[in-house]
Amino acid sequence: MPLNYEPLDINTDVTTTRTLLHEVIPLSGTIVSGTYSDNNIKNYTHGMFQSVYDYPYLSSSANHIFDITMGFTAAATVSGRGLTLSASCAASGVQNSKKLNTYTQFAQTLLGYKNSAGNEVEIFESDTDISDDTNQMTSCYFITLSRLIMKEQIKKGSFSMTIGTGSFASGLATTGSSGTSLNKAMAVVLHDVSASAGTSGEFKSGLPGGDYGILYVSGASPVTASGVIFYQAGVVVLSSSFMANPYNITGAAFTGAPYWKVGATNMNVQSTFITASMSGACDALRRRIRNISFNNTTEINSKIYFCRVPHNKYNYSANPTYTKDSKIQVKDLASDPPLSYITTVGLYNSSNELLAVAKVSEPLKKDPTNELTLRVRLDY
Amino acid sequence: MSFLDNSGDIILDAVLTDIGRKRMAAGNFTISKFALGDDEINYQLYNKAHPSGSAYYDLEIMQTPVLEPVTMNNAINYGLMDITNLNLLYMPAIKTNPQADASSPSGWTSPMGTTRACYVTGGVYVVAANDVTYRQLTSSRVNSPMGVEQYRYRLRGDNPSAEETNFILFETGIDNNKITATQGNRTAYLDATNMMDNSFTISANELFIASVYGLNSSTTIANDMSDSTAESMIAPSFGYLTDAGSGVSSTTKANFNDFSTTARPNGILGTSKYSVITGPRGTVGGLQFMVAAGLGTATGTTPDQRYYDYGKVAQNLYGDDHTYDYIDTVVFVKGDASSQTLQLPIRILRQNT
């Protein structure tokens, strides 16, 4: 059915914008472990990672929030042993090949390859220069955040994670509570605050996995880097080394209970990487997570249409109620100004197909004394 | 589809329509123009007698809650008009002729003489889906008030241009008795204001109506003013309707097709006992419909699934020992010049048993 259309000039009536929206995403440790008695933790028969949901995962209301997995490179060493981590795992552990494969998968996806032949996988490093082979992280936990919560990317400088470094059973002391720190290893805060967007040098760009920033231990002296975070990929890589010993920012000796526990067995993190199953090792980390917080980023590309309504047009309506006995309801005399009330803007293509509709929240009065510019924004 | 929050600043809430998403997926999403609508507004709420003065005339209109946009492509059914003449006081109406059940059918003959202007009955125009249904309605004198003029109350949907069939007659013009129906006023109020609808766009649901028929180009209509006591409507070429083709997809209504038909000048001047327009008359149009394929299957066979999905099946409508299937739909008639719209309620009827 024919309508009266007003043309849009592509040069003057249409513009495009890009907007970044950020939401604060707080993930409480009680969700990750505790509240749902692990009914929100999904383990798989392949045992290579576990998924964390925000509600028991059998419920249709559950949302996937992140996965945890772990792995090591073939060159990872074990302190005090002559064997590598992999060799130790092959000899006395489980899932050695899957732990190697997992590390390699993340490394090749996020870092790429390093030698001239292009087939040797890079090693994660806790600095912004992965080519110098220093500060390598050869055994790591990987936390992969769901796109549902991270959207397009994590906002640089917004990530923080509070994690216990000691026994889950003994409880976690908070940073700064030095009075209890001797028998309760510290819960430390990892953050990337120095990697705020625009601060070049504090984050690395150009890798296959996109930008990454360094995760530092908050308040530690000397400055301690314990992992990296890939902002676009939404992957947090935690070095196992910062949990190799109970962390105590006061420097005092730890005197508490066994600080790392998998199931009923006390072991340190290296033993965990060797002997524990991947899901068991993931449990051990997960139960030490006190909270995770970051800002996600939603990138909205918008096209704005400026619908300019001239003063001398669109003052009459084809609405059936506009006339009574053929007489225009809003006029008494021919010289009275006509009126109409706009509630809807329809956007059409050249074939008169209605492509988009916009509604105003209350009627807009249109008469010959005013011109309107209705700004219709379509987000993509 | 809920109401928009109108408690604060004016906001503009926009969505893509179904076809907009389809065009975006296909990579040819290009917006080149816009139109404005006011479908929620009831202009009868404009109160020029408000005791508080002119600032309050449109108080109720401005308080009209606006519904959220929906993704269907019928967001604007009528639309605002780009008329630049600010001195219009009248706009033409489109009215059917005859308009409704005659209160005294025996005293009210068809204005078309031997030609066949269809009456509405029970609030709808009945379109028989097949010949058996059409004949049954005629022969048993069902479907017509008081059993008279029974052949005036049905349209033949299987063969719209058949010689004996009826059609829906409609007129346009200034329907106000304060404006005398003279040729001069016709020129002043319709021609000079560009409100003369010489063509119409007919929108019909493609699920039920395959094509539309309009008056052929040789049809004329006028009254003989030589004897005001013996007024007659002269239409020498009636009886022949022209197929408007298969139409094009409607841009404003999902599943609807638009058909274009031309109108004939209305030559009835002065007071008329036949015309339904009390002021200057504009044009005249006629309509008939071909029902969609499958709806007219033989009586006694299983009804088309559309009768189950969109209508009713095996209904005892007339107490004539027969049952009928039917689908109710609406056809929109829009004047291409005035943008005024007429809605025709249509019942597609099939004799079931």
XYZ file of C-alpha atoms in Angstrom:
733
model
C 0.000 0.000 0.000
C 1.428 3.360 -0.900
C 2.729 5.681 1.739
C 4.209 9.124 1.482
C 7.947 8.709 1.748
C 10.636 11.234 2.541
C 14.030 10.501 0.993
C 17.160 10.179 3.109
C 20.324 11.768 1.743
C 23.148 9.309 2.320
C 25.637 12.178 2.683
C 23.806 14.382 5.115
C 21.181 12.243 6.813
C 23.125 9.107 7.673
C 26.162 8.631 9.868
C 27.885 5.734 11.591
C 29.278 5.499 15.108
C 31.098 2.945 17.212
C 30.414 2.677 20.917
C 32.056 0.488 23.523
C 29.817 -0.522 26.391
C 31.295 -1.970 29.553
C 29.574 -3.991 32.237
C 31.081 -4.934 35.574
C 31.119 -8.706 35.901
C 31.667 -9.880 39.482
C 32.049 -13.665 39.816
C 31.777 -14.655 43.428
C 33.882 -17.501 44.751
C 30.841 -18.938 46.470
C 29.322 -19.525 43.051
C 32.479 -21.134 41.768
C 32.593 -23.484 44.751
C 30.224 -23.821 47.624
C 26.752 -22.492 46.955
C 25.623 -25.249 44.629
C 27.695 -28.097 46.112
C 29.503 -28.426 42.793
C 26.259 -29.213 40.968
C 27.154 -26.273 38.791
C 30.455 -27.873 37.802
C 30.386 -29.997 34.726
C 33.132 -32.565 34.207
C 33.431 -34.499 30.998
C 34.361 -38.099 30.258
C 37.424 -36.933 28.363
C 38.506 -35.184 31.558
C 40.377 -32.392 29.801
C 38.593 -29.449 31.331
C 35.703 -28.612 33.574
C 32.963 -26.069 33.003
C 31.605 -23.724 35.625
C 27.997 -22.570 35.454
C 26.187 -19.946 37.462
C 23.496 -22.419 38.482
C 23.253 -26.223 38.556
C 24.027 -27.045 34.980
C 21.149 -29.469 34.516
C 18.804 -26.543 34.885
C 17.760 -24.660 31.788
C 18.415 -21.477 33.765
C 22.125 -22.223 34.022
C 24.582 -20.051 32.142
C 28.072 -21.163 31.294
C 30.533 -18.710 32.791
C 34.002 -20.188 32.340
C 36.107 -23.317 31.941
C 39.212 -24.355 33.818
C 41.947 -26.577 32.535
C 45.683 -27.003 33.025
C 48.747 -28.259 31.222
C 52.469 -28.037 30.853
C 55.090 -27.959 28.194
C 57.485 -30.811 27.607
C 60.338 -28.699 28.908
C 58.706 -27.908 32.240
C 60.964 -28.928 35.079
C 60.328 -30.053 38.612
C 62.357 -28.551 41.372
C 64.374 -31.138 43.206
C 63.937 -33.814 40.581
C 66.005 -34.848 37.634
C 62.974 -35.524 35.497
C 60.819 -33.066 33.679
C 57.232 -32.554 34.690
C 56.102 -34.533 31.684
C 58.460 -37.409 32.365
C 57.392 -37.499 35.981
C 53.765 -37.499 34.934
C 54.389 -40.274 32.431
C 56.088 -42.316 35.109
C 53.800 -41.763 38.065
C 50.921 -39.557 36.997
C 47.909 -39.538 34.743
C 46.809 -37.795 31.552
C 50.334 -36.773 30.625
C 49.645 -36.463 26.938
C 46.420 -34.545 27.513
C 48.201 -32.093 29.797
C 50.875 -31.583 27.148
C 48.305 -31.252 24.401
C 46.267 -28.745 26.356
C 49.229 -26.473 26.970
C 50.278 -26.758 23.347
C 46.791 -26.030 22.107
C 46.576 -22.792 24.048
C 50.124 -21.798 23.155
C 49.733 -22.323 19.445
C 46.350 -20.629 19.410
C 47.279 -17.637 21.513
C 51.032 -17.233 20.878
C 51.815 -18.961 17.612
C 55.175 -20.416 16.645
C 58.666 -19.195 17.215
C 61.360 -20.792 15.101
C 62.125 -20.141 11.471
C 60.576 -23.395 10.419
C 57.435 -22.176 12.098
C 56.590 -25.404 13.823
C 57.895 -24.897 17.366
C 55.220 -23.625 19.652
C 55.930 -20.539 21.720
C 56.001 -20.690 25.510
C 53.885 -18.439 27.672
C 55.873 -15.764 29.496
C 54.889 -13.445 32.302
C 56.258 -10.422 30.484
C 55.419 -8.555 27.322
C 58.320 -9.906 25.266
C 57.700 -13.495 24.384
C 60.714 -13.696 22.119
C 63.333 -13.380 24.873
C 62.522 -16.728 26.486
C 62.682 -15.260 29.966
C 59.999 -15.519 32.644
C 58.579 -18.524 30.913
C 55.486 -20.162 32.354
C 55.867 -23.797 31.482
C 53.094 -25.210 33.655
C 49.884 -23.271 33.783
C 46.271 -23.144 34.640
C 43.973 -21.793 31.947
C 40.687 -20.103 32.709
C 38.652 -19.486 29.587
C 35.817 -17.045 30.086
C 32.558 -17.563 28.260
C 31.637 -15.090 25.548
C 28.305 -14.826 27.299
C 29.901 -12.798 30.048
C 33.009 -11.323 28.413
C 31.204 -10.323 25.182
C 33.677 -8.909 22.673
C 36.614 -8.588 25.061
C 37.703 -7.890 28.605
C 38.387 -4.252 29.276
C 42.092 -3.686 29.751
C 43.057 -2.816 33.279
C 39.801 -4.075 34.783
C 40.633 -7.660 35.606
C 41.252 -8.844 39.135
C 41.179 -12.243 40.691
C 41.484 -13.145 44.348
C 42.891 -16.592 44.882
C 44.167 -18.558 47.819
C 47.662 -19.916 47.675
C 47.427 -22.250 50.636
C 45.257 -24.964 52.030
C 41.640 -24.788 51.154
C 40.890 -26.772 54.273
C 42.768 -24.322 56.491
C 40.977 -21.331 55.151
C 42.295 -18.398 53.252
C 43.738 -15.355 54.878
C 43.170 -12.046 53.224
C 45.966 -9.875 52.026
C 47.233 -7.720 54.798
C 45.838 -9.774 57.664
C 49.297 -10.540 58.843
C 48.144 -11.711 62.207
C 46.800 -14.912 60.742
C 49.184 -15.284 57.904
C 51.552 -17.681 59.639
C 49.149 -20.570 59.605
C 46.917 -19.454 56.792
C 48.553 -18.820 53.485
C 47.573 -15.615 51.838
C 44.788 -15.103 49.397
C 46.387 -12.834 46.847
C 44.876 -10.494 44.331
C 46.056 -10.737 40.751
C 45.315 -7.740 38.618
C 46.194 -6.105 35.342
C 45.654 -2.510 36.384
C 48.810 -1.321 34.641
C 47.420 -2.494 31.313
C 44.748 0.115 31.017
C 43.907 0.802 27.424
C 46.238 3.213 25.710
C 49.186 2.565 27.998
C 51.520 1.027 25.494
C 54.225 -1.181 26.913
C 51.987 -2.588 29.592
C 50.221 -4.955 27.275
C 51.281 -6.879 24.245
C 49.536 -6.643 20.908
C 49.737 -8.447 17.639
C 49.705 -12.049 18.776
C 47.350 -14.630 17.315
C 45.381 -14.467 20.545
C 45.123 -10.693 20.394
C 46.220 -8.323 23.155
C 47.476 -9.656 26.427
C 48.392 -8.039 29.706
C 50.419 -9.137 32.696
C 48.760 -10.243 35.895
C 50.640 -8.914 38.875
C 50.245 -9.833 42.513
C 48.740 -6.839 44.201
C 50.993 -5.236 46.769
C 53.822 -7.716 46.347
C 57.380 -6.558 46.775
C 59.310 -7.112 44.651
C 56.792 -6.828 41.850
C 55.644 -10.303 40.970
C 54.043 -11.309 37.712
C 52.109 -14.540 37.959
C 50.184 -14.832 34.768
C 48.818 -13.168 31.707
C 45.394 -12.399 30.399
C 44.315 -12.393 26.767
C 41.679 -9.716 26.432
C 39.986 -10.613 23.180
C 40.304 -14.357 23.639
C 39.128 -14.132 27.240
C 41.789 -16.519 28.491
C 43.554 -16.176 31.819
C 46.866 -18.036 32.014
C 48.118 -18.583 35.574
C 51.570 -19.830 36.259
C 51.618 -22.691 38.722
C 54.807 -21.312 40.215
C 53.214 -18.600 42.263
C 51.407 -21.329 44.154
C 54.472 -23.507 44.486
C 54.805 -22.260 48.040
C 52.259 -20.660 50.300
C 52.343 -17.051 49.448
C 52.917 -14.626 52.252
C 53.413 -11.042 51.402
C 54.889 -10.340 54.780
C 57.778 -12.638 54.012
C 57.212 -14.593 57.204
C 57.590 -18.336 57.197
C 54.514 -20.378 56.646
C 53.695 -22.711 59.490
C 50.228 -23.842 58.652
C 48.658 -27.053 57.499
C 49.460 -28.664 54.147
C 48.762 -25.952 51.708
C 47.622 -27.740 48.595
C 45.162 -30.536 48.615
C 43.630 -32.686 45.926
C 40.820 -34.832 47.210
C 42.020 -36.295 50.464
C 45.656 -36.084 49.505
C 47.967 -33.328 50.556
C 50.362 -32.330 47.871
C 52.006 -29.247 46.519
C 51.095 -27.758 43.201
C 53.854 -29.570 41.333
C 52.655 -32.887 42.654
C 49.197 -31.902 41.615
C 50.297 -31.260 38.049
C 52.061 -34.624 37.964
C 49.801 -37.043 39.757
C 46.347 -35.519 39.809
C 43.855 -35.844 37.055
C 43.158 -32.679 35.146
C 39.695 -32.363 36.668
C 41.175 -32.903 40.138
C 43.766 -30.220 39.517
C 41.012 -27.925 38.260
C 39.028 -28.584 41.430
C 42.060 -27.645 43.484
C 42.346 -24.283 41.768
C 38.642 -23.626 41.602
C 38.193 -24.039 45.345
C 40.805 -21.390 45.941
C 39.087 -18.786 43.826
C 37.569 -16.187 46.090
C 36.314 -13.947 43.331
C 36.934 -12.792 39.808
C 35.986 -9.357 38.600
C 36.349 -7.580 35.299
C 34.577 -5.292 32.908
C 33.392 -6.853 29.707
C 33.139 -4.933 26.456
C 30.318 -4.870 23.979
C 31.159 -3.125 20.759
C 28.168 -1.520 19.145
C 28.373 -0.226 15.631
C 25.496 2.083 14.978
C 24.083 3.750 11.976
C 22.128 6.872 12.728
C 19.429 8.099 10.393
C 18.401 11.708 10.768
C 14.789 11.723 9.640
C 14.098 15.362 8.926
C 10.432 16.232 8.816
C 9.872 19.543 6.969
C 7.543 22.120 8.397
C 5.150 22.012 5.473
C 4.800 18.247 5.161
C 3.293 15.434 7.198
C 0.766 17.689 8.856
C -2.128 15.570 7.574
C -2.932 11.964 8.284
C -4.557 9.098 6.429
C -5.670 7.711 9.787
C -9.386 6.793 9.422
C -10.216 8.845 12.509
C -8.643 11.959 11.019
C -11.869 12.947 9.277
C -15.510 12.828 10.186
C -18.031 13.379 7.407
C -14.964 14.072 5.271
C -14.074 17.057 7.450
C -10.718 17.161 9.145
C -11.291 16.750 12.881
C -8.562 19.075 14.079
C -9.688 22.058 11.986
C -12.690 24.326 12.091
C -11.696 26.585 9.249
C -9.666 25.939 6.174
C -7.176 28.496 7.418
C -6.616 26.643 10.707
C -3.248 24.932 10.761
C -3.407 21.178 10.228
C -2.066 18.883 12.939
C -0.822 15.351 13.127
C 0.775 13.250 15.828
C 3.770 11.060 15.048
C 4.148 7.732 16.831
C 6.063 5.663 14.302
C 8.985 6.064 11.931
C 9.346 3.440 9.233
C 12.628 3.054 7.361
C 12.326 1.711 3.818
C 14.549 0.637 0.970
C 14.114 1.754 -2.604
C 11.670 -1.102 -3.221
C 9.388 0.259 -0.498
C 10.202 -2.644 1.790
C 9.954 -1.770 5.464
C 13.375 -2.656 6.911
C 13.199 -1.085 10.363
C 10.628 0.492 12.635
C 11.102 3.045 15.380
C 8.480 4.141 17.887
C 8.503 7.258 20.000
C 7.519 6.858 23.635
C 4.804 9.491 23.371
C 3.091 11.129 20.406
C 4.994 13.979 18.784
C 2.839 16.873 17.690
C 3.526 17.987 14.145
C 2.156 21.189 12.677
C 3.366 23.670 10.045
C 5.163 25.756 12.654
C 7.745 23.166 13.564
C 10.304 20.974 11.888
C 11.414 17.749 13.506
C 14.582 15.752 13.241
C 14.035 12.236 14.499
C 17.308 10.527 15.205
C 16.877 6.799 14.605
C 19.815 4.654 15.641
C 20.175 1.083 14.468
C 22.746 -0.963 16.366
C 24.623 -3.874 14.853
C 4.263 -5.982 22.419
C 3.956 -3.816 25.492
C 3.661 -0.075 25.955
C 6.719 2.137 25.908
C 7.647 3.917 29.116
C 6.428 7.474 28.659
C 7.206 8.729 32.139
C 10.449 10.499 31.248
C 12.240 11.883 28.235
C 10.995 11.001 24.787
C 12.845 7.960 23.568
C 12.966 6.339 20.171
C 12.921 2.548 20.214
C 13.948 0.935 16.923
C 13.913 -2.664 15.683
C 14.650 -4.407 12.417
C 11.674 -6.007 10.726
C 11.647 -9.581 9.511
C 12.391 -8.471 5.995
C 15.043 -6.083 7.305
C 16.904 -8.985 8.881
C 16.463 -10.971 5.710
C 17.924 -8.143 3.637
C 20.783 -7.758 6.086
C 21.589 -11.455 5.839
C 21.551 -11.166 2.069
C 23.838 -8.126 2.152
C 21.438 -5.684 0.540
C 20.232 -3.722 3.526
C 20.028 -0.175 2.232
C 17.667 2.336 3.767
C 16.824 5.148 1.404
C 13.684 6.799 2.762
C 11.346 6.981 5.682
C 7.644 7.338 6.349
C 5.744 8.471 9.414
C 2.808 6.774 11.076
C 0.201 7.502 13.705
C -1.776 4.273 13.846
C -2.371 4.492 17.610
C -3.873 7.945 17.459
C -7.617 8.477 17.683
C -8.194 11.960 16.326
C -11.746 11.908 17.613
C -10.194 12.596 21.004
C -9.240 16.050 19.762
C -11.588 18.150 21.852
C -12.069 21.615 20.420
C -14.568 22.364 23.154
C -12.231 21.719 26.041
C -13.170 24.168 28.828
C -9.546 24.933 29.629
C -8.758 26.268 26.205
C -6.818 25.363 23.102
C -3.752 24.178 24.982
C -5.857 21.274 26.202
C -7.525 20.308 22.927
C -5.093 17.480 22.331
C -4.544 16.535 25.962
C -5.984 13.058 25.565
C -4.155 12.454 22.302
C -0.835 13.404 23.828
C -1.492 10.956 26.646
C -1.977 8.069 24.241
C 0.377 5.273 25.273
C 2.493 4.093 22.366
C 3.127 0.411 21.748
C 6.553 -1.057 21.265
C 7.705 -1.601 17.693
C 7.185 -5.072 16.301
C 9.124 -6.903 13.639
C 6.208 -7.476 11.312
C 6.103 -5.304 8.241
C 2.745 -3.695 9.001
C 3.957 -1.032 11.393
C 2.397 1.787 9.394
C -1.009 1.024 7.953
C -2.101 4.550 7.114
C 0.689 7.041 7.543
C 1.098 10.768 7.556
C 0.702 12.575 4.264
C 3.157 14.915 2.583
C 0.440 17.311 1.407
C 1.855 20.826 1.372
C -1.479 22.582 0.958
C -2.149 23.820 4.473
C -5.686 25.004 3.752
C -7.444 21.703 3.317
C -10.574 21.352 5.375
C -12.105 18.302 3.725
C -10.650 15.020 2.603
C -12.541 12.463 0.536
C -14.147 9.382 2.011
C -14.366 5.952 0.429
C -17.688 4.204 1.010
C -19.289 1.046 -0.275
C -22.567 1.208 -2.120
C -24.762 -0.258 -0.783
C -23.056 0.003 2.575
C -24.877 -2.468 4.758
C -27.922 -4.590 5.187
C -30.839 -2.580 3.965
C -33.307 -1.917 6.730
C -36.129 -2.481 4.312
C -34.750 -4.623 1.518
C -37.975 -4.826 -0.317
C -38.007 -1.084 -0.735
C -34.400 -0.662 -1.576
C -33.294 -1.795 -4.993
C -29.807 -2.003 -6.227
C -28.604 1.296 -7.649
C -27.124 -0.519 -10.570
C -30.332 -1.686 -12.138
C -29.575 -4.886 -13.969
C -25.986 -4.786 -12.898
C -24.990 -6.268 -9.616
C -23.726 -4.295 -6.682
C -23.249 -6.690 -3.790
C -24.811 -6.154 -0.388
C -23.050 -6.873 2.843
C -24.807 -9.335 5.124
C -24.012 -10.314 8.662
C -21.213 -7.766 8.582
C -19.320 -9.450 5.751
C -19.260 -9.828 1.993
C -19.669 -13.501 1.194
C -17.409 -14.907 -1.528
C -18.401 -18.398 -2.609
C -15.329 -20.558 -3.038
C -16.852 -22.791 -5.695
C -19.789 -22.901 -8.048
C -21.784 -25.377 -5.936
C -21.639 -23.035 -2.980
C -22.566 -20.073 -5.135
C -25.608 -21.835 -6.590
C -26.681 -23.166 -3.214
C -26.661 -19.688 -1.704
C -28.747 -18.415 -4.561
C -31.217 -21.216 -4.944
C -32.072 -21.757 -1.326
C -32.474 -18.056 -0.534
C -30.118 -18.345 2.367
C -27.723 -15.629 3.427
C -30.011 -12.738 2.701
C -32.253 -10.764 5.003
C -35.915 -11.614 4.746
C -35.257 -13.927 1.833
C -35.388 -11.239 -0.820
C -32.825 -10.015 -3.280
C -30.945 -13.148 -2.322
C -28.709 -13.035 -5.339
C -27.355 -9.658 -4.205
C -25.611 -11.091 -1.184
C -22.871 -13.197 -2.652
C -19.831 -12.996 -4.840
C -18.549 -15.745 -7.042
C -14.960 -16.461 -6.035
C -14.250 -19.286 -8.468
C -15.062 -17.199 -11.541
C -15.119 -13.493 -10.614
C -15.911 -12.196 -14.081
C -18.766 -14.580 -14.791
C -21.675 -12.788 -16.372
C -24.084 -13.303 -13.525
C -21.735 -12.451 -10.703
C -21.960 -9.461 -8.404
C -19.209 -7.123 -7.360
C -18.547 -4.724 -4.536
C -19.235 -1.153 -5.574
C -17.566 1.752 -3.819
C -17.590 5.508 -4.260
C -15.282 8.311 -3.252
C -16.014 11.942 -2.615
C -16.642 14.592 0.009
C -19.246 12.966 2.195
C -20.590 16.116 3.737
C -23.996 17.529 2.927
C -22.810 21.081 3.521
C -20.892 20.893 0.270
C -23.267 20.679 -2.660
C -22.651 17.876 -5.111
C -21.953 20.061 -8.132
C -19.373 19.734 -10.831
C -17.816 22.963 -9.618
C -17.383 21.662 -6.091
C -16.017 18.407 -7.450
C -13.337 20.388 -9.204
C -12.683 22.671 -6.234
C -12.631 20.078 -3.479
C -11.140 17.094 -5.280
C -9.350 18.004 -8.495
C -7.805 21.235 -7.274
C -6.607 19.667 -4.038
C -5.164 16.590 -5.779
C -7.538 14.392 -3.831
C -9.175 12.698 -6.810
C -8.524 8.952 -6.537
C -8.321 7.754 -10.112
C -6.614 4.555 -9.054
C -6.646 2.359 -5.990
C -4.326 -0.094 -4.351
C -6.141 -3.183 -3.132
C -4.360 -5.215 -0.449
C -5.564 -8.772 0.002
C -4.192 -11.722 1.936
C -2.459 -13.978 -0.552
C -3.322 -17.038 1.512
C -6.981 -16.607 0.662
C -7.261 -14.340 -2.359
C -5.326 -15.024 -5.544
C -6.345 -12.023 -7.601
C -8.581 -8.979 -7.680
C -10.885 -7.801 -10.439
C -11.781 -4.167 -11.062
C -14.128 -2.239 -13.341
C -13.142 -2.234 -16.973
C -12.136 0.961 -18.707
C -15.347 1.427 -20.696
C -17.589 1.563 -17.660
C -19.408 4.795 -17.086
C -21.645 5.899 -14.291
C -23.839 8.978 -14.173
C -27.368 10.054 -13.359
C -29.925 11.543 -15.662
C -30.838 14.928 -14.288
C -33.474 15.577 -16.883
C -36.084 14.025 -14.648
C -35.318 14.283 -10.942
C -38.218 12.024 -10.081
C -36.881 9.218 -12.208
C -33.257 9.201 -11.317
C -31.338 6.250 -12.611
C -27.789 5.244 -12.578
C -26.511 4.644 -16.077
C -23.807 2.070 -16.495
C -23.907 0.649 -19.982
C -20.751 -1.406 -19.762
C -21.151 -3.114 -16.411
C -20.942 -6.830 -16.267
C -17.348 -6.995 -17.334
C -14.569 -6.946 -14.805
C -10.855 -6.771 -15.465
C -8.319 -9.005 -13.741
C -5.758 -6.849 -11.904
C -3.149 -9.580 -12.235
C -1.203 -11.383 -9.552
C -0.210 -8.257 -7.619
C 3.014 -7.530 -5.767
C 3.973 -8.204 -2.178
C 2.583 -5.578 0.143
C 5.174 -3.350 1.766
C 3.067 -2.767 4.824
C 1.282 -6.035 5.524
C 2.724 -9.499 5.940
C 1.251 -12.132 3.570
C -0.666 -9.455 1.678
C -0.427 -8.672 -1.996
C -1.114 -5.260 -3.511
C -3.234 -5.013 -6.652
C -3.697 -1.844 -8.661
C -7.088 -1.008 -10.134
C -8.344 2.068 -11.866
C -11.511 3.938 -10.960
C -14.156 5.496 -13.133
C -15.344 9.095 -12.890
C -18.486 9.390 -10.860
C -20.908 11.381 -12.919
C -23.722 11.550 -10.412
C -24.517 15.162 -9.662
C -26.957 16.781 -7.289
C -29.174 15.010 -4.854
C -29.172 11.306 -5.439
C -31.103 8.434 -3.960
C -28.426 6.025 -5.125
C -25.117 7.594 -4.314
C -23.807 7.135 -0.783
C -21.681 10.283 -1.042
C -23.676 13.296 0.075
C -21.314 15.935 -1.260
C -19.263 16.214 -4.450
C -18.573 12.739 -5.869
C -15.150 11.697 -7.004
C -14.765 8.286 -8.573
C -16.365 4.859 -8.555
C -14.715 1.468 -8.298
C -15.828 -2.131 -8.357
C -14.167 -5.199 -6.881
C -14.397 -8.928 -7.201
C -12.047 -11.605 -5.892
C -10.644 -14.896 -7.095
C -10.145 -17.172 -4.112
C -6.760 -18.811 -3.693
C -6.177 -22.202 -5.234
C -7.305 -25.079 -3.071
C -10.008 -23.257 -1.164
C -12.703 -24.216 -3.631
C -12.345 -27.987 -3.551
C -15.492 -29.928 -4.355
C -18.249 -30.082 -1.791
C -18.142 -33.373 0.083
C -14.365 -33.609 0.041
C -11.971 -32.794 2.864
C -11.656 -29.034 3.386
C -8.357 -27.327 2.705
C -6.127 -27.107 5.783
C -6.484 -23.307 5.743
C -10.108 -23.633 6.785
C -8.914 -25.444 9.908
C -6.016 -23.076 10.555
C -7.683 -19.740 9.878
C -11.419 -20.320 9.854
C -14.143 -22.733 10.848
C -15.229 -26.015 9.350
C -18.630 -27.704 8.922
C -20.726 -24.947 10.427
C -24.501 -24.827 10.212
C -24.801 -21.229 9.119
C -28.187 -20.952 7.434
C -30.324 -23.802 8.709
C -30.600 -25.181 5.187
C -29.504 -28.743 6.022
C -26.064 -27.983 4.698
C -22.805 -27.241 6.497
C -20.237 -24.713 5.399
C -16.552 -23.952 5.869
C -15.446 -20.364 5.970
C -12.503 -18.026 6.456
C -12.911 -14.366 7.388
C -10.358 -11.893 6.084
C -10.083 -8.186 5.377
C -9.316 -6.456 2.104
C -7.933 -2.918 2.212
C -8.844 -0.394 -0.469
C -6.609 2.640 -0.526
C -6.961 5.671 -2.732
C -3.656 6.393 -4.398
C -4.149 10.170 -4.312
C -5.940 10.735 -1.021
C -4.386 7.811 0.905
C -7.819 7.259 2.420
C -8.557 3.643 3.236
C -11.619 1.440 3.185
C -11.639 -1.935 4.902
C -13.809 -4.655 3.398
C -14.685 -7.642 5.608
C -14.699 -10.717 3.383
C -15.961 -14.213 4.181
C -14.731 -16.978 1.889
C -17.420 -19.643 2.054
C -17.350 -23.262 0.937
C -20.268 -25.673 1.147
C -18.966 -28.643 3.121
C -21.931 -31.020 2.935
